[in-house]
PDB file of N, CA, C and O in Angstrom:
ATOM      1  N   UNK A  24      68.756  -7.346  54.318  1.00  0.00           N
ATOM      2  CA  UNK A  24      69.788  -7.886  53.430  1.00  0.00           C
ATOM      3  C   UNK A  24      70.826  -6.804  53.186  1.00  0.00           C
ATOM      4  O   UNK A  24      70.481  -5.690  52.848  1.00  0.00           O
ATOM      5  N   UNK A  25      72.079  -7.144  53.370  1.00  0.00           N
ATOM      6  CA  UNK A  25      73.113  -6.145  53.112  1.00  0.00           C
ATOM      7  C   UNK A  25      73.744  -6.347  51.743  1.00  0.00           C
ATOM      8  O   UNK A  25      73.549  -7.371  51.087  1.00  0.00           O
ATOM      9  N   UNK A  26      74.481  -5.326  51.317  1.00  0.00           N
ATOM     10  CA  UNK A  26      75.070  -5.331  49.980  1.00  0.00           C
ATOM     11  C   UNK A  26      76.034  -6.473  49.742  1.00  0.00           C
ATOM     12  O   UNK A  26      76.049  -7.078  48.665  1.00  0.00           O
ATOM     13  N   UNK A  27      76.849  -6.786  50.754  1.00  0.00           N
ATOM     14  CA  UNK A  27      77.832  -7.861  50.590  1.00  0.00           C
ATOM     15  C   UNK A  27      77.130  -9.196  50.334  1.00  0.00           C
ATOM     16  O   UNK A  27      77.524  -9.954  49.449  1.00  0.00           O
ATOM     17  N   UNK A  28      76.090  -9.452  51.071  1.00  0.00           N
ATOM     18  CA  UNK A  28      75.354 -10.709  50.894  1.00  0.00           C
ATOM     19  C   UNK A  28      74.676 -10.761  49.523  1.00  0.00           C
ATOM     20  O   UNK A  28      74.629 -11.802  48.872  1.00  0.00           O
ATOM     21  N   UNK A  29      74.165  -9.637  49.062  1.00  0.00           N
ATOM     22  CA  UNK A  29      73.545  -9.565  47.745  1.00  0.00           C
ATOM     23  C   UNK A  29      74.574  -9.895  46.653  1.00  0.00           C
ATOM     24  O   UNK A  29      74.302 -10.659  45.730  1.00  0.00           O
ATOM     25  N   UNK A  30      75.778  -9.326  46.780  1.00  0.00           N
ATOM     26  CA  UNK A  30      76.823  -9.601  45.784  1.00  0.00           C
ATOM     27  C   UNK A  30      77.266 -11.058  45.833  1.00  0.00           C
ATOM     28  O   UNK A  30      77.512 -11.670  44.783  1.00  0.00           O
ATOM     29  N   UNK A  31      77.343 -11.617  47.022  1.00  0.00           N
ATOM     30  CA  UNK A  31      77.684 -13.042  47.143  1.00  0.00           C
ATOM     31  C   UNK A  31      76.630 -13.907  46.464  1.00  0.00           C
ATOM     32  O   UNK A  31      76.955 -14.889  45.791  1.00  0.00           O
ATOM     33  N   UNK A  32      75.360 -13.541  46.623  1.00  0.00           N
ATOM     34  CA  UNK A  32      74.281 -14.271  45.964  1.00  0.00           C
ATOM     35  C   UNK A  32      74.383 -14.132  44.448  1.00  0.00           C
ATOM     36  O   UNK A  32      74.143 -15.087  43.708  1.00  0.00           O
ATOM     37  N   UNK A  33      74.777 -12.948  43.977  1.00  0.00           N
ATOM     38  CA  UNK A  33      74.955 -12.738  42.538  1.00  0.00           C
ATOM     39  C   UNK A  33      76.050 -13.643  41.996  1.00  0.00           C
ATOM     40  O   UNK A  33      75.890 -14.248  40.929  1.00  0.00           O
ATOM     41  N   UNK A  34      77.141 -13.759  42.727  1.00  0.00           N
ATOM     42  CA  UNK A  34      78.240 -14.635  42.305  1.00  0.00           C
ATOM     43  C   UNK A  34      77.758 -16.079  42.236  1.00  0.00           C
ATOM     44  O   UNK A  34      78.021 -16.796  41.258  1.00  0.00           O
ATOM     45  N   UNK A  35      77.039 -16.504  43.242  1.00  0.00           N
ATOM     46  CA  UNK A  35      76.508 -17.866  43.277  1.00  0.00           C
ATOM     47  C   UNK A  35      75.572 -18.115  42.089  1.00  0.00           C
ATOM     48  O   UNK A  35      75.632 -19.174  41.441  1.00  0.00           O
ATOM     49  N   UNK A  36      74.729 -17.147  41.786  1.00  0.00           N
ATOM     50  CA  UNK A  36      73.797 -17.274  40.669  1.00  0.00           C
ATOM     51  C   UNK A  36      74.547 -17.371  39.347  1.00  0.00           C
ATOM     52  O   UNK A  36      74.216 -18.208  38.489  1.00  0.00           O
ATOM     53  N   UNK A  37      75.563 -16.540  39.155  1.00  0.00           N
ATOM     54  CA  UNK A  37      76.372 -16.599  37.934  1.00  0.00           C
ATOM     55  C   UNK A  37      77.005 -17.975  37.789  1.00  0.00           C
ATOM     56  O   UNK A  37      76.998 -18.576  36.705  1.00  0.00           O
ATOM     57  N   UNK A  38      77.545 -18.503  38.878  1.00  0.00           N
ATOM     58  CA  UNK A  38      78.187 -19.818  38.833  1.00  0.00           C
ATOM     59  C   UNK A  38      77.187 -20.919  38.491  1.00  0.00           C
ATOM     60  O   UNK A  38      77.491 -21.808  37.692  1.00  0.00           O
ATOM     61  N   UNK A  39      75.989 -20.854  39.070  1.00  0.00           N
ATOM     62  CA  UNK A  39      74.948 -21.842  38.761  1.00  0.00           C
ATOM     63  C   UNK A  39      74.548 -21.762  37.290  1.00  0.00           C
ATOM     64  O   UNK A  39      74.407 -22.789  36.617  1.00  0.00           O
ATOM     65  N   UNK A  40      74.337 -20.556  36.793  1.00  0.00           N
ATOM     66  CA  UNK A  40      73.924 -20.378  35.396  1.00  0.00           C
ATOM     67  C   UNK A  40      75.016 -20.842  34.438  1.00  0.00           C
ATOM     68  O   UNK A  40      74.731 -21.368  33.366  1.00  0.00           O
ATOM     69  N   UNK A  41      76.282 -20.641  34.830  1.00  0.00           N
ATOM     70  CA  UNK A  41      77.385 -21.052  33.968  1.00  0.00           C
ATOM     71  C   UNK A  41      77.382 -22.566  33.796  1.00  0.00           C
ATOM     72  O   UNK A  41      77.660 -23.068  32.705  1.00  0.00           O
ATOM     73  N   UNK A  42      77.044 -23.290  34.845  1.00  0.00           N
ATOM     74  CA  UNK A  42      76.967 -24.754  34.739  1.00  0.00           C
ATOM     75  C   UNK A  42      75.879 -25.177  33.758  1.00  0.00           C
ATOM     76  O   UNK A  42      76.018 -26.172  33.053  1.00  0.00           O
ATOM     77  N   UNK A  43      74.806 -24.418  33.713  1.00  0.00           N
ATOM     78  CA  UNK A  43      73.666 -24.760  32.856  1.00  0.00           C
ATOM     79  C   UNK A  43      73.824 -24.241  31.437  1.00  0.00           C
ATOM     80  O   UNK A  43      73.532 -24.961  30.470  1.00  0.00           O
ATOM     81  N   UNK A  44      74.292 -22.983  31.289  1.00  0.00           N
ATOM     82  CA  UNK A  44      74.269 -22.307  29.988  1.00  0.00           C
ATOM     83  C   UNK A  44      75.640 -22.004  29.399  1.00  0.00           C
ATOM     84  O   UNK A  44      75.723 -21.438  28.322  1.00  0.00           O
ATOM     85  N   UNK A  45      76.711 -22.341  30.085  1.00  0.00           N
ATOM     86  CA  UNK A  45      78.048 -21.975  29.627  1.00  0.00           C
ATOM     87  C   UNK A  45      78.440 -20.621  30.204  1.00  0.00           C
ATOM     88  O   UNK A  45      77.696 -20.025  30.982  1.00  0.00           O
ATOM     89  N   UNK A  46      79.589 -20.145  29.799  1.00  0.00           N
ATOM     90  CA  UNK A  46      80.091 -18.878  30.333  1.00  0.00           C
ATOM     91  C   UNK A  46      79.162 -17.726  29.941  1.00  0.00           C
ATOM     92  O   UNK A  46      78.480 -17.802  28.906  1.00  0.00           O
ATOM     93  N   UNK A  47      79.133 -16.666  30.749  1.00  0.00           N
ATOM     94  CA  UNK A  47      78.320 -15.511  30.367  1.00  0.00           C
ATOM     95  C   UNK A  47      78.678 -14.993  28.977  1.00  0.00           C
ATOM     96  O   UNK A  47      77.802 -14.657  28.190  1.00  0.00           O
ATOM     97  N   UNK A  48      79.973 -14.986  28.666  1.00  0.00           N
ATOM     98  CA  UNK A  48      80.396 -14.490  27.354  1.00  0.00           C
ATOM     99  C   UNK A  48      79.808 -15.341  26.239  1.00  0.00           C
ATOM    100  O   UNK A  48      79.231 -14.814  25.282  1.00  0.00           O
ATOM    101  N   UNK A  49      79.930 -16.655  26.362  1.00  0.00           N
ATOM    102  CA  UNK A  49      79.355 -17.560  25.350  1.00  0.00           C
ATOM    103  C   UNK A  49      77.848 -17.383  25.243  1.00  0.00           C
ATOM    104  O   UNK A  49      77.289 -17.336  24.150  1.00  0.00           O
ATOM    105  N   UNK A  50      77.186 -17.312  26.384  1.00  0.00           N
ATOM    106  CA  UNK A  50      75.737 -17.202  26.400  1.00  0.00           C
ATOM    107  C   UNK A  50      75.267 -15.893  25.772  1.00  0.00           C
ATOM    108  O   UNK A  50      74.339 -15.882  24.957  1.00  0.00           O
ATOM    109  N   UNK A  51      75.907 -14.778  26.122  1.00  0.00           N
ATOM    110  CA  UNK A  51      75.507 -13.485  25.563  1.00  0.00           C
ATOM    111  C   UNK A  51      75.804 -13.431  24.071  1.00  0.00           C
ATOM    112  O   UNK A  51      75.054 -12.826  23.311  1.00  0.00           O
ATOM    113  N   UNK A  52      76.891 -14.073  23.629  1.00  0.00           N
ATOM    114  CA  UNK A  52      77.189 -14.125  22.194  1.00  0.00           C
ATOM    115  C   UNK A  52      76.101 -14.904  21.454  1.00  0.00           C
ATOM    116  O   UNK A  52      75.657 -14.497  20.379  1.00  0.00           O
ATOM    117  N   UNK A  53      75.666 -16.005  22.036  1.00  0.00           N
ATOM    118  CA  UNK A  53      74.605 -16.812  21.437  1.00  0.00           C
ATOM    119  C   UNK A  53      73.300 -16.010  21.369  1.00  0.00           C
ATOM    120  O   UNK A  53      72.620 -15.993  20.329  1.00  0.00           O
ATOM    121  N   UNK A  54      72.957 -15.348  22.447  1.00  0.00           N
ATOM    122  CA  UNK A  54      71.734 -14.537  22.480  1.00  0.00           C
ATOM    123  C   UNK A  54      71.830 -13.409  21.452  1.00  0.00           C
ATOM    124  O   UNK A  54      70.859 -13.130  20.739  1.00  0.00           O
ATOM    125  N   UNK A  55      72.990 -12.767  21.360  1.00  0.00           N
ATOM    126  CA  UNK A  55      73.171 -11.667  20.404  1.00  0.00           C
ATOM    127  C   UNK A  55      72.932 -12.136  18.976  1.00  0.00           C
ATOM    128  O   UNK A  55      72.280 -11.437  18.190  1.00  0.00           O
ATOM    129  N   UNK A  56      73.431 -13.299  18.634  1.00  0.00           N
ATOM    130  CA  UNK A  56      73.213 -13.833  17.284  1.00  0.00           C
ATOM    131  C   UNK A  56      71.728 -14.072  17.025  1.00  0.00           C
ATOM    132  O   UNK A  56      71.213 -13.734  15.960  1.00  0.00           O
ATOM    133  N   UNK A  57      71.041 -14.652  17.997  1.00  0.00           N
ATOM    134  CA  UNK A  57      69.609 -14.931  17.829  1.00  0.00           C
ATOM    135  C   UNK A  57      68.818 -13.638  17.715  1.00  0.00           C
ATOM    136  O   UNK A  57      67.949 -13.510  16.857  1.00  0.00           O
ATOM    137  N   UNK A  58      69.098 -12.662  18.598  1.00  0.00           N
ATOM    138  CA  UNK A  58      68.371 -11.398  18.560  1.00  0.00           C
ATOM    139  C   UNK A  58      68.672 -10.637  17.274  1.00  0.00           C
ATOM    140  O   UNK A  58      67.802  -9.971  16.730  1.00  0.00           O
ATOM    141  N   UNK A  59      69.907 -10.739  16.789  1.00  0.00           N
ATOM    142  CA  UNK A  59      70.271 -10.075  15.533  1.00  0.00           C
ATOM    143  C   UNK A  59      69.431 -10.617  14.380  1.00  0.00           C
ATOM    144  O   UNK A  59      68.938  -9.846  13.551  1.00  0.00           O
ATOM    145  N   UNK A  60      69.276 -11.930  14.319  1.00  0.00           N
ATOM    146  CA  UNK A  60      68.446 -12.539  13.273  1.00  0.00           C
ATOM    147  C   UNK A  60      66.987 -12.112  13.423  1.00  0.00           C
ATOM    148  O   UNK A  60      66.329 -11.764  12.441  1.00  0.00           O
ATOM    149  N   UNK A  61      66.501 -12.135  14.633  1.00  0.00           N
ATOM    150  CA  UNK A  61      65.107 -11.794  14.899  1.00  0.00           C
ATOM    151  C   UNK A  61      64.795 -10.342  14.548  1.00  0.00           C
ATOM    152  O   UNK A  61      63.764 -10.036  13.945  1.00  0.00           O
ATOM    153  N   UNK A  62      65.711  -9.442  14.900  1.00  0.00           N
ATOM    154  CA  UNK A  62      65.469  -8.010  14.710  1.00  0.00           C
ATOM    155  C   UNK A  62      65.974  -7.466  13.376  1.00  0.00           C
ATOM    156  O   UNK A  62      65.644  -6.344  13.007  1.00  0.00           O
ATOM    157  N   UNK A  63      66.790  -8.237  12.670  1.00  0.00           N
ATOM    158  CA  UNK A  63      67.317  -7.789  11.387  1.00  0.00           C
ATOM    159  C   UNK A  63      68.356  -6.693  11.517  1.00  0.00           C
ATOM    160  O   UNK A  63      68.560  -5.913  10.587  1.00  0.00           O
ATOM    161  N   UNK A  64      69.024  -6.634  12.645  1.00  0.00           N
ATOM    162  CA  UNK A  64      70.095  -5.669  12.883  1.00  0.00           C
ATOM    163  C   UNK A  64      71.104  -6.311  13.820  1.00  0.00           C
ATOM    164  O   UNK A  64      70.765  -7.228  14.574  1.00  0.00           O
ATOM    165  N   UNK A  65      72.328  -5.862  13.770  1.00  0.00           N
ATOM    166  CA  UNK A  65      73.363  -6.464  14.591  1.00  0.00           C
ATOM    167  C   UNK A  65      73.215  -6.046  16.051  1.00  0.00           C
ATOM    168  O   UNK A  65      73.160  -4.855  16.357  1.00  0.00           O
ATOM    169  N   UNK A  66      73.135  -7.048  16.909  1.00  0.00           N
ATOM    170  CA  UNK A  66      73.105  -6.856  18.355  1.00  0.00           C
ATOM    171  C   UNK A  66      74.405  -7.439  18.905  1.00  0.00           C
ATOM    172  O   UNK A  66      74.770  -8.560  18.555  1.00  0.00           O
ATOM    173  N   UNK A  67      75.088  -6.684  19.735  1.00  0.00           N
ATOM    174  CA  UNK A  67      76.339  -7.166  20.311  1.00  0.00           C
ATOM    175  C   UNK A  67      76.075  -7.861  21.648  1.00  0.00           C
ATOM    176  O   UNK A  67      75.045  -7.610  22.296  1.00  0.00           O
ATOM    177  N   UNK A  68      76.998  -8.707  22.086  1.00  0.00           N
ATOM    178  CA  UNK A  68      76.847  -9.321  23.403  1.00  0.00           C
ATOM    179  C   UNK A  68      76.727  -8.283  24.525  1.00  0.00           C
ATOM    180  O   UNK A  68      75.941  -8.470  25.461  1.00  0.00           O
ATOM    181  N   UNK A  69      77.466  -7.195  24.421  1.00  0.00           N
ATOM    182  CA  UNK A  69      77.368  -6.144  25.434  1.00  0.00           C
ATOM    183  C   UNK A  69      75.966  -5.529  25.441  1.00  0.00           C
ATOM    184  O   UNK A  69      75.413  -5.234  26.508  1.00  0.00           O
ATOM    185  N   UNK A  70      75.375  -5.374  24.265  1.00  0.00           N
ATOM    186  CA  UNK A  70      74.012  -4.841  24.198  1.00  0.00           C
ATOM    187  C   UNK A  70      73.013  -5.803  24.835  1.00  0.00           C
ATOM    188  O   UNK A  70      72.044  -5.366  25.459  1.00  0.00           O
ATOM    189  N   UNK A  71      73.259  -7.092  24.693  1.00  0.00           N
ATOM    190  CA  UNK A  71      72.404  -8.080  25.360  1.00  0.00           C
ATOM    191  C   UNK A  71      72.442  -7.827  26.865  1.00  0.00           C
ATOM    192  O   UNK A  71      71.404  -7.756  27.518  1.00  0.00           O
ATOM    193  N   UNK A  72      73.641  -7.686  27.411  1.00  0.00           N
ATOM    194  CA  UNK A  72      73.769  -7.427  28.836  1.00  0.00           C
ATOM    195  C   UNK A  72      73.074  -6.151  29.263  1.00  0.00           C
ATOM    196  O   UNK A  72      72.378  -6.117  30.288  1.00  0.00           O
ATOM    197  N   UNK A  73      73.223  -5.104  28.459  1.00  0.00           N
ATOM    198  CA  UNK A  73      72.563  -3.830  28.779  1.00  0.00           C
ATOM    199  C   UNK A  73      71.044  -3.948  28.725  1.00  0.00           C
ATOM    200  O   UNK A  73      70.330  -3.389  29.573  1.00  0.00           O
ATOM    201  N   UNK A  74      70.544  -4.690  27.746  1.00  0.00           N
ATOM    202  CA  UNK A  74      69.088  -4.850  27.642  1.00  0.00           C
ATOM    203  C   UNK A  74      68.542  -5.698  28.787  1.00  0.00           C
ATOM    204  O   UNK A  74      67.446  -5.423  29.301  1.00  0.00           O
ATOM    205  N   UNK A  75      69.303  -6.711  29.196  1.00  0.00           N
ATOM    206  CA  UNK A  75      68.859  -7.514  30.334  1.00  0.00           C
ATOM    207  C   UNK A  75      68.877  -6.677  31.614  1.00  0.00           C
ATOM    208  O   UNK A  75      67.969  -6.781  32.441  1.00  0.00           O
ATOM    209  N   UNK A  76      69.900  -5.833  31.754  1.00  0.00           N
ATOM    210  CA  UNK A  76      69.933  -4.906  32.890  1.00  0.00           C
ATOM    211  C   UNK A  76      68.725  -3.983  32.876  1.00  0.00           C
ATOM    212  O   UNK A  76      68.085  -3.756  33.902  1.00  0.00           O
ATOM    213  N   UNK A  77      68.407  -3.465  31.713  1.00  0.00           N
ATOM    214  CA  UNK A  77      67.274  -2.546  31.599  1.00  0.00           C
ATOM    215  C   UNK A  77      65.958  -3.243  31.952  1.00  0.00           C
ATOM    216  O   UNK A  77      65.090  -2.652  32.609  1.00  0.00           O
ATOM    217  N   UNK A  78      65.812  -4.498  31.550  1.00  0.00           N
ATOM    218  CA  UNK A  78      64.632  -5.271  31.914  1.00  0.00           C
ATOM    219  C   UNK A  78      64.496  -5.348  33.433  1.00  0.00           C
ATOM    220  O   UNK A  78      63.420  -5.100  33.994  1.00  0.00           O
ATOM    221  N   UNK A  79      65.593  -5.680  34.097  1.00  0.00           N
ATOM    222  CA  UNK A  79      65.557  -5.802  35.557  1.00  0.00           C
ATOM    223  C   UNK A  79      65.297  -4.453  36.218  1.00  0.00           C
ATOM    224  O   UNK A  79      64.574  -4.371  37.214  1.00  0.00           O
ATOM    225  N   UNK A  80      65.867  -3.395  35.676  1.00  0.00           N
ATOM    226  CA  UNK A  80      65.637  -2.057  36.234  1.00  0.00           C
ATOM    227  C   UNK A  80      64.171  -1.663  36.065  1.00  0.00           C
ATOM    228  O   UNK A  80      63.564  -1.080  36.962  1.00  0.00           O
ATOM    229  N   UNK A  81      63.587  -2.008  34.921  1.00  0.00           N
ATOM    230  CA  UNK A  81      62.163  -1.722  34.706  1.00  0.00           C
ATOM    231  C   UNK A  81      61.309  -2.455  35.735  1.00  0.00           C
ATOM    232  O   UNK A  81      60.338  -1.905  36.265  1.00  0.00           O
ATOM    233  N   UNK A  82      61.683  -3.677  36.044  1.00  0.00           N
ATOM    234  CA  UNK A  82      60.946  -4.426  37.057  1.00  0.00           C
ATOM    235  C   UNK A  82      61.138  -3.804  38.439  1.00  0.00           C
ATOM    236  O   UNK A  82      60.199  -3.755  39.236  1.00  0.00           O
ATOM    237  N   UNK A  83      62.356  -3.364  38.715  1.00  0.00           N
ATOM    238  CA  UNK A  83      62.625  -2.723  40.008  1.00  0.00           C
ATOM    239  C   UNK A  83      61.861  -1.417  40.165  1.00  0.00           C
ATOM    240  O   UNK A  83      61.532  -1.019  41.284  1.00  0.00           O
ATOM    241  N   UNK A  84      61.589  -0.746  39.063  1.00  0.00           N
ATOM    242  CA  UNK A  84      60.818   0.490  39.132  1.00  0.00           C
ATOM    243  C   UNK A  84      59.436   0.209  39.721  1.00  0.00           C
ATOM    244  O   UNK A  84      58.894   1.011  40.467  1.00  0.00           O
ATOM    245  N   UNK A  85      58.890  -0.954  39.409  1.00  0.00           N
ATOM    246  CA  UNK A  85      57.576  -1.353  39.923  1.00  0.00           C
ATOM    247  C   UNK A  85      57.678  -1.837  41.372  1.00  0.00           C
ATOM    248  O   UNK A  85      56.763  -1.623  42.160  1.00  0.00           O
ATOM    249  N   UNK A  86      58.792  -2.502  41.692  1.00  0.00           N
ATOM    250  CA  UNK A  86      58.981  -3.070  43.028  1.00  0.00           C
ATOM    251  C   UNK A  86      60.452  -2.935  43.421  1.00  0.00           C
ATOM    252  O   UNK A  86      61.229  -3.877  43.268  1.00  0.00           O
ATOM    253  N   UNK A  87      60.865  -1.761  43.924  1.00  0.00           N
ATOM    254  CA  UNK A  87      62.282  -1.461  44.177  1.00  0.00           C
ATOM    255  C   UNK A  87      62.993  -2.408  45.143  1.00  0.00           C
ATOM    256  O   UNK A  87      64.203  -2.532  45.092  1.00  0.00           O
ATOM    257  N   UNK A  88      62.272  -3.100  45.969  1.00  0.00           N
ATOM    258  CA  UNK A  88      62.912  -3.977  46.938  1.00  0.00           C
ATOM    259  C   UNK A  88      62.945  -5.433  46.537  1.00  0.00           C
ATOM    260  O   UNK A  88      63.337  -6.287  47.330  1.00  0.00           O
ATOM    261  N   UNK A  89      62.551  -5.750  45.298  1.00  0.00           N
ATOM    262  CA  UNK A  89      62.501  -7.151  44.874  1.00  0.00           C
ATOM    263  C   UNK A  89      63.912  -7.734  44.839  1.00  0.00           C
ATOM    264  O   UNK A  89      64.738  -7.392  43.985  1.00  0.00           O
ATOM    265  N   UNK A  90      64.176  -8.620  45.790  1.00  0.00           N
ATOM    266  CA  UNK A  90      65.529  -9.124  46.005  1.00  0.00           C
ATOM    267  C   UNK A  90      66.113  -9.824  44.776  1.00  0.00           C
ATOM    268  O   UNK A  90      67.255  -9.569  44.393  1.00  0.00           O
ATOM    269  N   UNK A  91      65.360 -10.707  44.146  1.00  0.00           N
ATOM    270  CA  UNK A  91      65.886 -11.440  42.990  1.00  0.00           C
ATOM    271  C   UNK A  91      66.281 -10.504  41.856  1.00  0.00           C
ATOM    272  O   UNK A  91      67.300 -10.726  41.185  1.00  0.00           O
ATOM    273  N   UNK A  92      65.507  -9.447  41.653  1.00  0.00           N
ATOM    274  CA  UNK A  92      65.861  -8.487  40.603  1.00  0.00           C
ATOM    275  C   UNK A  92      67.121  -7.722  40.960  1.00  0.00           C
ATOM    276  O   UNK A  92      67.965  -7.448  40.099  1.00  0.00           O
ATOM    277  N   UNK A  93      67.288  -7.393  42.245  1.00  0.00           N
ATOM    278  CA  UNK A  93      68.515  -6.719  42.678  1.00  0.00           C
ATOM    279  C   UNK A  93      69.732  -7.617  42.462  1.00  0.00           C
ATOM    280  O   UNK A  93      70.776  -7.172  41.981  1.00  0.00           O
ATOM    281  N   UNK A  94      69.586  -8.898  42.790  1.00  0.00           N
ATOM    282  CA  UNK A  94      70.667  -9.867  42.558  1.00  0.00           C
ATOM    283  C   UNK A  94      70.990  -9.934  41.076  1.00  0.00           C
ATOM    284  O   UNK A  94      72.164  -9.933  40.671  1.00  0.00           O
ATOM    285  N   UNK A  95      69.955  -9.981  40.242  1.00  0.00           N
ATOM    286  CA  UNK A  95      70.163 -10.069  38.797  1.00  0.00           C
ATOM    287  C   UNK A  95      70.844  -8.827  38.233  1.00  0.00           C
ATOM    288  O   UNK A  95      71.697  -8.938  37.342  1.00  0.00           O
ATOM    289  N   UNK A  96      70.494  -7.646  38.741  1.00  0.00           N
ATOM    290  CA  UNK A  96      71.159  -6.418  38.277  1.00  0.00           C
ATOM    291  C   UNK A  96      72.659  -6.506  38.549  1.00  0.00           C
ATOM    292  O   UNK A  96      73.483  -6.231  37.672  1.00  0.00           O
ATOM    293  N   UNK A  97      73.016  -6.913  39.750  1.00  0.00           N
ATOM    294  CA  UNK A  97      74.444  -7.051  40.086  1.00  0.00           C
ATOM    295  C   UNK A  97      75.102  -8.102  39.200  1.00  0.00           C
ATOM    296  O   UNK A  97      76.228  -7.916  38.718  1.00  0.00           O
ATOM    297  N   UNK A  98      74.395  -9.196  38.958  1.00  0.00           N
ATOM    298  CA  UNK A  98      74.948 -10.261  38.133  1.00  0.00           C
ATOM    299  C   UNK A  98      75.151  -9.848  36.684  1.00  0.00           C
ATOM    300  O   UNK A  98      76.200 -10.121  36.089  1.00  0.00           O
ATOM    301  N   UNK A  99      74.161  -9.180  36.110  1.00  0.00           N
ATOM    302  CA  UNK A  99      74.309  -8.724  34.725  1.00  0.00           C
ATOM    303  C   UNK A  99      75.409  -7.678  34.598  1.00  0.00           C
ATOM    304  O   UNK A  99      76.155  -7.667  33.613  1.00  0.00           O
ATOM    305  N   UNK A 100      75.537  -6.812  35.597  1.00  0.00           N
ATOM    306  CA  UNK A 100      76.625  -5.826  35.574  1.00  0.00           C
ATOM    307  C   UNK A 100      77.974  -6.547  35.591  1.00  0.00           C
ATOM    308  O   UNK A 100      78.891  -6.184  34.846  1.00  0.00           O
ATOM    309  N   UNK A 101      78.089  -7.582  36.397  1.00  0.00           N
ATOM    310  CA  UNK A 101      79.337  -8.353  36.444  1.00  0.00           C
ATOM    311  C   UNK A 101      79.599  -9.040  35.114  1.00  0.00           C
ATOM    312  O   UNK A 101      80.743  -9.061  34.622  1.00  0.00           O
ATOM    313  N   UNK A 102      78.556  -9.573  34.503  1.00  0.00           N
ATOM    314  CA  UNK A 102      78.723 -10.251  33.201  1.00  0.00           C
ATOM    315  C   UNK A 102      79.202  -9.274  32.126  1.00  0.00           C
ATOM    316  O   UNK A 102      79.973  -9.654  31.240  1.00  0.00           O
ATOM    317  N   UNK A 103      78.757  -8.031  32.217  1.00  0.00           N
ATOM    318  CA  UNK A 103      79.183  -7.025  31.228  1.00  0.00           C
ATOM    319  C   UNK A 103      80.691  -6.816  31.247  1.00  0.00           C
ATOM    320  O   UNK A 103      81.275  -6.411  30.234  1.00  0.00           O
ATOM    321  N   UNK A 104      81.336  -7.103  32.359  1.00  0.00           N
ATOM    322  CA  UNK A 104      82.790  -6.903  32.435  1.00  0.00           C
ATOM    323  C   UNK A 104      83.526  -7.859  31.497  1.00  0.00           C
ATOM    324  O   UNK A 104      84.701  -7.656  31.203  1.00  0.00           O
ATOM    325  N   UNK A 105      82.845  -8.894  31.007  1.00  0.00           N
ATOM    326  CA  UNK A 105      83.446  -9.837  30.053  1.00  0.00           C
ATOM    327  C   UNK A 105      83.651  -9.185  28.683  1.00  0.00           C
ATOM    328  O   UNK A 105      84.380  -9.708  27.853  1.00  0.00           O
ATOM    329  N   UNK A 106      82.960  -8.085  28.427  1.00  0.00           N
ATOM    330  CA  UNK A 106      82.992  -7.443  27.109  1.00  0.00           C
ATOM    331  C   UNK A 106      83.657  -6.083  27.214  1.00  0.00           C
ATOM    332  O   UNK A 106      82.990  -5.055  27.308  1.00  0.00           O
ATOM    333  N   UNK A 107      84.975  -6.070  27.177  1.00  0.00           N
ATOM    334  CA  UNK A 107      85.739  -4.824  27.333  1.00  0.00           C
ATOM    335  C   UNK A 107      85.997  -4.199  26.000  1.00  0.00           C
ATOM    336  O   UNK A 107      86.123  -4.775  25.006  1.00  0.00           O
TER     337      UNK A 107
END
């Protein structure tokens, strides 16, 4: 699998998820509100993206070649660009 194909798959995954869950920005804002209530501290949408990235990186540490996790890392990094 080459890098270009992985990024294309990430784009496709983002588009599929957007149809189901709304825009990444909306979805991360919703998650941030829920996590903020759960944890009793303010979580930002950007922090949601960083934590999801960290989850995928932790999984990759166990299995560095896991394709779906690599796709997700690229996708979450792209979603973070929504929060400038």
